[in-house]
PDB file of C-alpha atoms in Angstrom:
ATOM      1  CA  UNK A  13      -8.961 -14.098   1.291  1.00  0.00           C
ATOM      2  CA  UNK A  14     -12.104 -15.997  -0.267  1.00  0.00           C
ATOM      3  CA  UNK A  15     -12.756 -12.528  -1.649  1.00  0.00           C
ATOM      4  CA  UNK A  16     -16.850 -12.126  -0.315  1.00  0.00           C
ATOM      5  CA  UNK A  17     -16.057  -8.689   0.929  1.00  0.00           C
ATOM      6  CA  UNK A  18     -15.893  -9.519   4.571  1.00  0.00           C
ATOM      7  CA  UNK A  19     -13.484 -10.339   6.646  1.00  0.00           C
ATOM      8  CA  UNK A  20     -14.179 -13.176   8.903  1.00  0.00           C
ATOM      9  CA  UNK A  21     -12.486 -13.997  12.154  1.00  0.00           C
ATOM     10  CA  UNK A  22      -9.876 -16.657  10.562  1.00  0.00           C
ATOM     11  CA  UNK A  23      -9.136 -13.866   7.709  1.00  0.00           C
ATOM     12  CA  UNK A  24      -8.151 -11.613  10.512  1.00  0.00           C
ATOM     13  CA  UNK A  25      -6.182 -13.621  12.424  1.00  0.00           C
ATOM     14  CA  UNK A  26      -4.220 -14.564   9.233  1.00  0.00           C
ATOM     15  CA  UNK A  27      -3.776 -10.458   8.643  1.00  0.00           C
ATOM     16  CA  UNK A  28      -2.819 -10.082  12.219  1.00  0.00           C
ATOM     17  CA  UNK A  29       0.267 -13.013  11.910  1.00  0.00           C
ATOM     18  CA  UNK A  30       1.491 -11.591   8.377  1.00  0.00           C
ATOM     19  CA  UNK A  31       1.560  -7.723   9.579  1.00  0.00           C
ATOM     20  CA  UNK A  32       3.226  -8.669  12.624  1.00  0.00           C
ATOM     21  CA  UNK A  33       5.360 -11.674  12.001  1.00  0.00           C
ATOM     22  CA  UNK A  34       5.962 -11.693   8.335  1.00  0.00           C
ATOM     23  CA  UNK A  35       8.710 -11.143   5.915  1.00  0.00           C
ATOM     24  CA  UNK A  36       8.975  -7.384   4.267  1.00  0.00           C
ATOM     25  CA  UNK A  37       7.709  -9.330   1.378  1.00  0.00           C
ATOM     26  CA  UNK A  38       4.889 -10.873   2.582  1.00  0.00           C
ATOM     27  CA  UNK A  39       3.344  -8.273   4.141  1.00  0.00           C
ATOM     28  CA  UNK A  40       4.069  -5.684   0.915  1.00  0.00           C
ATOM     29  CA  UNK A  41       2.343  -8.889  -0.502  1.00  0.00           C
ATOM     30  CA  UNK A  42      -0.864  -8.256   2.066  1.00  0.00           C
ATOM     31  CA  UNK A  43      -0.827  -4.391   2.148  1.00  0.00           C
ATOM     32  CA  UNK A  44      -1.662  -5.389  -1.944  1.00  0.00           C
ATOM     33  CA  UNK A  45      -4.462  -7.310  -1.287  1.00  0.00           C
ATOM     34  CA  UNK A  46      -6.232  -4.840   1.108  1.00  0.00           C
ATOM     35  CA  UNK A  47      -5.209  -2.032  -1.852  1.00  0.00           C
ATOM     36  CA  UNK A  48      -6.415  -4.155  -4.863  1.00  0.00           C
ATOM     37  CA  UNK A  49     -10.295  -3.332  -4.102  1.00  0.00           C
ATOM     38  CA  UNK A  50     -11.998  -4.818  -6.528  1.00  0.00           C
ATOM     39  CA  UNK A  51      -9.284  -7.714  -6.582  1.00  0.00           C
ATOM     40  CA  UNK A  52      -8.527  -7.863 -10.603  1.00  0.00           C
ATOM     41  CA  UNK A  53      -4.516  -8.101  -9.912  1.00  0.00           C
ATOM     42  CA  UNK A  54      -3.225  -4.327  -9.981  1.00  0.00           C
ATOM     43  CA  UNK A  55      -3.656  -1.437  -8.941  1.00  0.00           C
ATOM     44  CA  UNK A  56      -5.140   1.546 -11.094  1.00  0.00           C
ATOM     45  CA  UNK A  57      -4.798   4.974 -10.307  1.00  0.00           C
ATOM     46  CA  UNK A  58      -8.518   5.719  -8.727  1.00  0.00           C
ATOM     47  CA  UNK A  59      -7.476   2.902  -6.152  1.00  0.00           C
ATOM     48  CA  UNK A  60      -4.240   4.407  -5.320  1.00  0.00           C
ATOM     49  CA  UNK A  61      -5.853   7.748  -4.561  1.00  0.00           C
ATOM     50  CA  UNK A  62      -8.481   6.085  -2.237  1.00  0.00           C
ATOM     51  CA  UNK A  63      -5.156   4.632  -0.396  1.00  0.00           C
ATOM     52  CA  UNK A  64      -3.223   7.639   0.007  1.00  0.00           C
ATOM     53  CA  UNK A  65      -6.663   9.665   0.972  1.00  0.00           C
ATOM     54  CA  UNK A  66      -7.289   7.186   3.428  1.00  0.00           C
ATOM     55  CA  UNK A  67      -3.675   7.113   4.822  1.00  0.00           C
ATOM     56  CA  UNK A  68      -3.804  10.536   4.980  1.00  0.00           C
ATOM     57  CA  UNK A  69      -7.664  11.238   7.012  1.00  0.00           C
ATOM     58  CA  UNK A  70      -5.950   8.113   9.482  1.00  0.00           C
ATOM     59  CA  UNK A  71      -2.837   9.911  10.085  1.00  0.00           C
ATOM     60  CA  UNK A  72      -4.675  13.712  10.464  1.00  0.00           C
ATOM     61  CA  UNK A  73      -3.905  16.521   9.708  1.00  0.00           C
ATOM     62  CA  UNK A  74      -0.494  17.660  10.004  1.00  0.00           C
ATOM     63  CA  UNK A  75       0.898  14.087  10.896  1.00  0.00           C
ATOM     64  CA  UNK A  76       2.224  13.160   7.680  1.00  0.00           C
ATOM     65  CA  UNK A  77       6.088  13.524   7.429  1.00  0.00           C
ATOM     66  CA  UNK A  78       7.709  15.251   4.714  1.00  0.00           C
ATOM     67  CA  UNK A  79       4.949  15.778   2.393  1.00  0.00           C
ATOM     68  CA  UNK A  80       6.205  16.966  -1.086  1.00  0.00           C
ATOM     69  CA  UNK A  81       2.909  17.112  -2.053  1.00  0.00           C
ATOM     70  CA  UNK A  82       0.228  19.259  -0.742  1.00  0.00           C
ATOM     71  CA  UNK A  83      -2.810  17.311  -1.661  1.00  0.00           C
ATOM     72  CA  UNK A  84      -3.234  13.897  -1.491  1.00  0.00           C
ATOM     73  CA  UNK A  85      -4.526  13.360  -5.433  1.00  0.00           C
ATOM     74  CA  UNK A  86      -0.668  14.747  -5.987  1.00  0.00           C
ATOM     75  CA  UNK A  87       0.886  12.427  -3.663  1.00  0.00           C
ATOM     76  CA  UNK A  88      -0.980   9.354  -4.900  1.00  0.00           C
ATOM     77  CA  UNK A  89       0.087   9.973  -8.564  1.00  0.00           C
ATOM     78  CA  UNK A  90       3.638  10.763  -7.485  1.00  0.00           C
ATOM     79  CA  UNK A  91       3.843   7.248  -6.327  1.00  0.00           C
ATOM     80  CA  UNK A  92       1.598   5.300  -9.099  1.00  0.00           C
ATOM     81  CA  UNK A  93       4.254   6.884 -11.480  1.00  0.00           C
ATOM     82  CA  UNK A  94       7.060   5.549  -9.829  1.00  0.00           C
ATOM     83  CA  UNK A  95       5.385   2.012  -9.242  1.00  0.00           C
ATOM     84  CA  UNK A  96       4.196   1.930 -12.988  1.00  0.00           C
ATOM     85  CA  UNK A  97       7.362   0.878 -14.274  1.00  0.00           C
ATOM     86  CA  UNK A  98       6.155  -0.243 -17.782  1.00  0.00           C
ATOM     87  CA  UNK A  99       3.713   3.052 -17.845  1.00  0.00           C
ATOM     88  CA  UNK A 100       0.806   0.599 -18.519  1.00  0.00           C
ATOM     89  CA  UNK A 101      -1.464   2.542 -16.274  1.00  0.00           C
ATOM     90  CA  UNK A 102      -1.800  -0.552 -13.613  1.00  0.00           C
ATOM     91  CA  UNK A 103       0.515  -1.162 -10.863  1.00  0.00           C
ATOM     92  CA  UNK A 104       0.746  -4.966 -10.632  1.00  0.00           C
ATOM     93  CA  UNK A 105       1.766  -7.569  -7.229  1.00  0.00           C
ATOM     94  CA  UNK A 106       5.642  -7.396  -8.336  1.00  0.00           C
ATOM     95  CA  UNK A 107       5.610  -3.888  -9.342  1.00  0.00           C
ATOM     96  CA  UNK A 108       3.992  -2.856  -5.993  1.00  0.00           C
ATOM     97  CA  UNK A 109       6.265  -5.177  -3.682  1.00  0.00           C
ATOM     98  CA  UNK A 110       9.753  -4.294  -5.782  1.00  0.00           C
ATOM     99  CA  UNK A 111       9.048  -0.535  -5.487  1.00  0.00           C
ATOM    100  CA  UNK A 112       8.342  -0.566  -2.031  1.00  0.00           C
ATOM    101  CA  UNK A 113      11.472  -3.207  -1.287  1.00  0.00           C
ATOM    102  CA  UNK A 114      13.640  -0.227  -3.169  1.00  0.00           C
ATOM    103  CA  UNK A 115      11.790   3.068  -0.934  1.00  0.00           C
ATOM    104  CA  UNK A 116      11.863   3.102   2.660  1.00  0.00           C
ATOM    105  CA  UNK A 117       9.784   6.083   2.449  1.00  0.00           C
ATOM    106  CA  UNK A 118       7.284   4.332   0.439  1.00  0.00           C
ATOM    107  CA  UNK A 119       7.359   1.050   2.818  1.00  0.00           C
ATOM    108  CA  UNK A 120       6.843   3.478   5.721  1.00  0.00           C
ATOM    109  CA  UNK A 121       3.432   5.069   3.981  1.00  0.00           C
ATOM    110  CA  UNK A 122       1.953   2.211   2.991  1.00  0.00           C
ATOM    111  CA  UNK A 123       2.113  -0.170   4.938  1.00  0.00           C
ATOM    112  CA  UNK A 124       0.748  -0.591   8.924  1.00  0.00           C
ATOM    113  CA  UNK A 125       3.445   0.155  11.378  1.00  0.00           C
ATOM    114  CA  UNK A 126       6.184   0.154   8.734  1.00  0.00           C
ATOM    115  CA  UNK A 127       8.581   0.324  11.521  1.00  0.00           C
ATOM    116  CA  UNK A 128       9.455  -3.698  11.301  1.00  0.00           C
ATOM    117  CA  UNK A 129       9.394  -3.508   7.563  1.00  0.00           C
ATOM    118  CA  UNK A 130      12.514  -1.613   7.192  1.00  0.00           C
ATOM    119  CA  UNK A 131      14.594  -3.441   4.540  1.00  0.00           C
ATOM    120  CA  UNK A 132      17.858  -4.165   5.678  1.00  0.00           C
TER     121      UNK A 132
END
């Protein structure tokens, strides 16, 4: 959170308490923060592709569920298109957070054990 590229033991505490206790909100909120790299407020396209490659090497092969796309480039501009809603070419905080609020599917993939995100 003080944004020096390391996280310190207090920083991870604070990730461990929003990921497990927080509001669907709040941790779409932190699952932003960890995807906004170089922290400028949004989300470009090369950063969403680092995302879904990474989701998918952590996950291994064969362990993603219903993939409509083969390769992970595909997938990750499948979902920057749908989280782009004003087709700027950056996917902002409140774009991020209301897209994944509105796909279950989308919670589910990015976010850490999406299983007590699920909106209700």
């Amino acid at each position: 959170s003080d944004g020096n590229g390391f996280i310190d033991f207090k920083e991870f505490l604070l990730a461990i308490d929003v990921t497990s206790s927080g509001t669907p909100e709040e941790k779409l909120n932190w699952a932003f923060s960890m995807y906004d790299v170089d922290g400028n407020g949004w989300i470009d396209l090369v950063e969403m592709t680092k995302i879904v490659q990474s989701i998918y090497k952590m996950m291994g092969p064969g362990k993603v569920n219903n993939i409509q796309y083969e390769k992970p480039e595909e997938r990750a501009r499948g979902i920057f298109q749908r989280m782009d809603v004003n087709g700027d070419g950056r996917v902002t905080r409140v774009e991020f957070v209301r897209t994944c609020l509105n796909d279950q599917k989308l919670i589910e993939l990015l976010t850490p054990q999406a299983e007590f995100c699920h909106v209700q």
